Amino acid sequence: DRIKKNNSDYVIFLNNDTIVDKNFIEPLVKPLTENLMIGQTVPKIFYSNDLNRIWYAGGKVNLWLGLVYHDGIRKFDIESFNISKFTDYATGCCFCMRYEDYDELGGFDTSLPMYGEDVDLSLRIRANGKKILYVPDSSIWHKVSASVGGELSILKLKRKILGLIKLFNKHTDFLPKVTIILSWVISIPYQLLKFIYLIIKK
């Protein structure tokens, strides 16, 4: 409602646990003014406690295997992350879109919890025939998962799993649901070991 009252042409959603480059806005808005087929733009996002390490440089969604993940996560910034590209989804940490598109889609689906609603919005944008653009000329730094105890907290893990279950339940039919269950069952041991390794490494 506040967005609508401001009569905004473009809106930027930004977490309150971020630090932004002083010039981060213009690179996000410009593609939306130049290409109507672009429905959402998203910046390069770094860890706030490791200023040259990537948290988000694009996002991948696989509706057959039940996968959602960030390109470049935990890697140091290199030249390949400076190339603009179309991507599967924009993280809710920060993105820009036209207000009319946001309004037409009905905004976020509030029935979905954290770690699901941002992917859902991007999937609906793409289903509406538009694309998601990763814009590395725009940069921000993120204190990851500050509201849920940090990136490797059990609370975050629980919320993420719940969000993904609801997300894939909404966006898949029977057969993909079966392949997702099989994929998760097979990958659970690896994912648990990876989670434990990251905690120990930290």
Coordinates of C-alpha atoms in Angstrom, one line a residue:
D1 CA 0.0 0.0 0.0
R2 CA 2.8 2.4 0.8
I3 CA 4.4 1.7 -2.6
K4 CA 1.1 2.5 -4.3
K5 CA 0.6 5.7 -2.4
N6 CA 4.0 6.9 -3.6
N7 CA 3.0 6.3 -7.2
S8 CA 6.3 4.6 -7.9
D9 CA 7.3 3.4 -11.4
Y10 CA 10.0 1.1 -10.0
V11 CA 10.4 -0.5 -6.7
I12 CA 13.5 -1.9 -5.0
F13 CA 13.2 -4.5 -2.2
L14 CA 16.1 -4.4 0.1
N15 CA 16.9 -6.3 3.4
N16 CA 17.6 -4.1 6.4
D17 CA 20.8 -6.1 7.1
T18 CA 22.6 -4.8 4.0
I19 CA 25.1 -2.2 3.0
V20 CA 24.8 -0.8 -0.5
D21 CA 27.2 0.8 -3.0
K22 CA 26.3 4.4 -3.4
N23 CA 25.6 3.8 -7.1
F24 CA 23.7 0.6 -6.8
I25 CA 20.3 1.9 -7.9
E26 CA 20.8 3.2 -11.5
P27 CA 22.3 -0.1 -12.9
L28 CA 19.2 -2.0 -11.6
V29 CA 16.6 0.5 -13.0
K30 CA 18.3 1.0 -16.4
P31 CA 17.6 -2.4 -18.0
L32 CA 13.9 -2.1 -17.0
T33 CA 13.7 1.2 -18.9
E34 CA 15.3 -0.3 -22.0
N35 CA 13.8 -3.7 -22.3
L36 CA 10.1 -4.5 -21.5
M37 CA 10.9 -8.2 -21.6
I38 CA 13.1 -7.8 -18.4
G39 CA 10.8 -8.2 -15.4
Q40 CA 13.2 -8.1 -12.6
T41 CA 16.8 -7.1 -11.9
V42 CA 19.1 -8.3 -9.1
P43 CA 22.6 -7.1 -8.0
K44 CA 25.8 -8.9 -7.2
I45 CA 25.7 -9.6 -3.4
F46 CA 28.7 -10.1 -1.2
Y47 CA 29.0 -11.3 2.4
S48 CA 29.2 -8.3 4.7
N49 CA 31.9 -10.0 6.9
D50 CA 34.0 -11.0 3.9
L51 CA 33.8 -8.1 1.5
N52 CA 35.2 -9.9 -1.6
R53 CA 33.4 -13.2 -1.2
I54 CA 30.2 -13.8 -3.2
W55 CA 26.9 -14.7 -1.6
Y56 CA 24.8 -14.3 -4.8
A57 CA 25.8 -14.0 -8.5
G58 CA 22.7 -15.4 -10.0
G59 CA 20.3 -18.1 -9.0
K60 CA 19.4 -21.6 -10.2
V61 CA 16.0 -23.4 -9.8
N62 CA 15.4 -27.0 -10.9
L63 CA 11.7 -28.0 -10.6
W64 CA 12.6 -31.6 -11.3
L65 CA 15.2 -32.2 -8.7
G66 CA 14.0 -29.7 -6.1
L67 CA 17.0 -27.5 -6.2
V68 CA 17.4 -23.8 -5.4
Y69 CA 20.9 -22.3 -5.0
H70 CA 23.0 -19.3 -5.7
D71 CA 25.7 -19.1 -8.3
G72 CA 29.1 -18.3 -6.9
I73 CA 28.2 -18.7 -3.2
R74 CA 31.2 -18.6 -0.9
K75 CA 33.6 -18.0 -3.8
F76 CA 35.9 -15.1 -4.1
D77 CA 34.9 -12.5 -6.7
I78 CA 36.4 -13.2 -10.1
E79 CA 35.9 -11.8 -13.6
S80 CA 33.2 -14.4 -14.5
F81 CA 31.0 -12.9 -11.9
N82 CA 31.1 -9.5 -13.6
I83 CA 29.2 -10.6 -16.6
S84 CA 25.5 -9.7 -16.8
K85 CA 23.2 -12.7 -17.5
F86 CA 19.7 -13.9 -17.4
T87 CA 19.1 -16.0 -14.3
D88 CA 16.4 -18.3 -12.8
Y89 CA 15.4 -16.2 -9.8
A90 CA 16.3 -13.0 -7.9
T91 CA 16.9 -13.3 -4.2
G92 CA 14.6 -11.4 -1.9
C93 CA 17.6 -9.8 -0.3
C94 CA 17.6 -7.2 -3.0
F95 CA 15.9 -6.8 -6.4
C96 CA 14.2 -4.2 -8.6
M97 CA 11.1 -4.4 -10.8
R98 CA 8.4 -2.2 -12.2
Y99 CA 5.6 -1.5 -9.8
E100 CA 2.9 -2.3 -12.4
D101 CA 4.4 -5.8 -12.9
Y102 CA 4.6 -6.3 -9.1
D103 CA 1.0 -5.2 -8.8
E104 CA -0.2 -7.2 -11.7
L105 CA 1.3 -10.4 -10.2
G106 CA -0.3 -9.6 -6.8
G107 CA 3.1 -9.1 -5.1
F108 CA 4.5 -11.8 -2.8
D109 CA 2.5 -14.9 -2.0
T110 CA 2.2 -14.5 1.7
S111 CA 1.2 -18.1 2.2
L112 CA 4.8 -19.0 1.5
P113 CA 7.3 -18.7 4.3
M114 CA 10.8 -17.2 4.2
Y115 CA 13.1 -18.9 1.6
G116 CA 10.2 -19.5 -0.7
E117 CA 8.4 -16.3 -1.5
D118 CA 11.2 -14.7 -3.5
V119 CA 11.7 -17.7 -5.7
D120 CA 8.0 -18.0 -6.2
L121 CA 7.8 -14.3 -7.4
S122 CA 10.5 -14.9 -9.9
L123 CA 8.9 -18.0 -11.2
R124 CA 5.7 -16.2 -11.7
I125 CA 7.5 -13.3 -13.5
R126 CA 9.0 -15.9 -15.9
A127 CA 5.7 -17.7 -16.4
N128 CA 4.4 -14.3 -17.4
G129 CA 6.9 -14.2 -20.3
K130 CA 9.5 -11.9 -18.7
K131 CA 13.1 -12.5 -17.7
I132 CA 15.3 -12.0 -14.6
L133 CA 18.6 -10.1 -15.2
Y134 CA 21.6 -10.4 -12.9
V135 CA 23.4 -7.0 -12.9
P136 CA 26.9 -7.1 -11.5
D137 CA 27.4 -3.4 -12.0
S138 CA 25.2 -3.0 -8.9
S139 CA 26.7 -4.3 -5.6
I140 CA 25.6 -4.7 -2.1
W141 CA 26.9 -6.5 1.1
H142 CA 24.7 -8.7 3.1
K143 CA 24.8 -9.9 6.8
V144 CA 23.4 -13.3 5.8
S145 CA 20.4 -14.7 7.7
A146 CA 20.9 -12.2 10.6
S147 CA 17.3 -12.6 11.7
V148 CA 17.5 -16.4 12.1
G149 CA 20.8 -16.8 13.9
G150 CA 23.2 -16.8 10.9
E151 CA 23.7 -18.7 7.7
L152 CA 24.3 -22.0 9.3
S153 CA 21.7 -21.9 12.1
I154 CA 19.3 -24.8 12.6
L155 CA 16.4 -22.4 12.6
K156 CA 17.4 -21.2 9.1
L157 CA 17.7 -24.8 7.9
K158 CA 14.2 -25.7 9.2
R159 CA 12.6 -22.6 7.6
K160 CA 14.4 -23.2 4.3
I161 CA 13.2 -26.8 4.1
L162 CA 9.6 -25.7 4.9
G163 CA 9.8 -22.9 2.3
L164 CA 11.1 -25.2 -0.4
I165 CA 8.4 -27.9 0.3
K166 CA 5.7 -25.3 -0.1
L167 CA 7.3 -23.7 -3.1
F168 CA 7.7 -27.0 -5.0
N169 CA 4.2 -28.2 -4.0
K170 CA 2.8 -25.0 -5.6
H171 CA 4.9 -25.1 -8.8
T172 CA 5.0 -28.8 -9.7
D173 CA 2.6 -31.5 -10.8
F174 CA 2.7 -35.2 -9.8
L175 CA 5.7 -36.5 -11.7
P176 CA 8.1 -33.7 -10.7
K177 CA 7.0 -34.1 -7.1
V178 CA 8.0 -37.8 -7.3
T179 CA 11.4 -36.9 -8.8
I180 CA 12.0 -34.3 -6.2
I181 CA 11.3 -36.7 -3.3
L182 CA 13.7 -39.2 -4.9
S183 CA 16.3 -36.5 -5.4
W184 CA 16.0 -35.3 -1.8
V185 CA 16.2 -38.8 -0.3
I186 CA 19.4 -39.6 -2.3
S187 CA 21.0 -36.2 -1.5
I188 CA 20.2 -36.0 2.3
P189 CA 23.4 -37.7 3.5
Y190 CA 25.5 -35.5 1.3
Q191 CA 23.7 -32.3 2.4
L192 CA 24.0 -33.2 6.1
L193 CA 27.7 -33.9 5.7
K194 CA 28.1 -30.6 3.8
F195 CA 26.2 -28.7 6.5
I196 CA 28.3 -30.2 9.3
Y197 CA 31.5 -29.5 7.3
L198 CA 30.6 -25.8 6.9
I199 CA 29.8 -25.5 10.7
I200 CA 33.2 -27.1 11.6
K201 CA 35.0 -25.0 9.1
K202 CA 33.4 -21.8 10.4

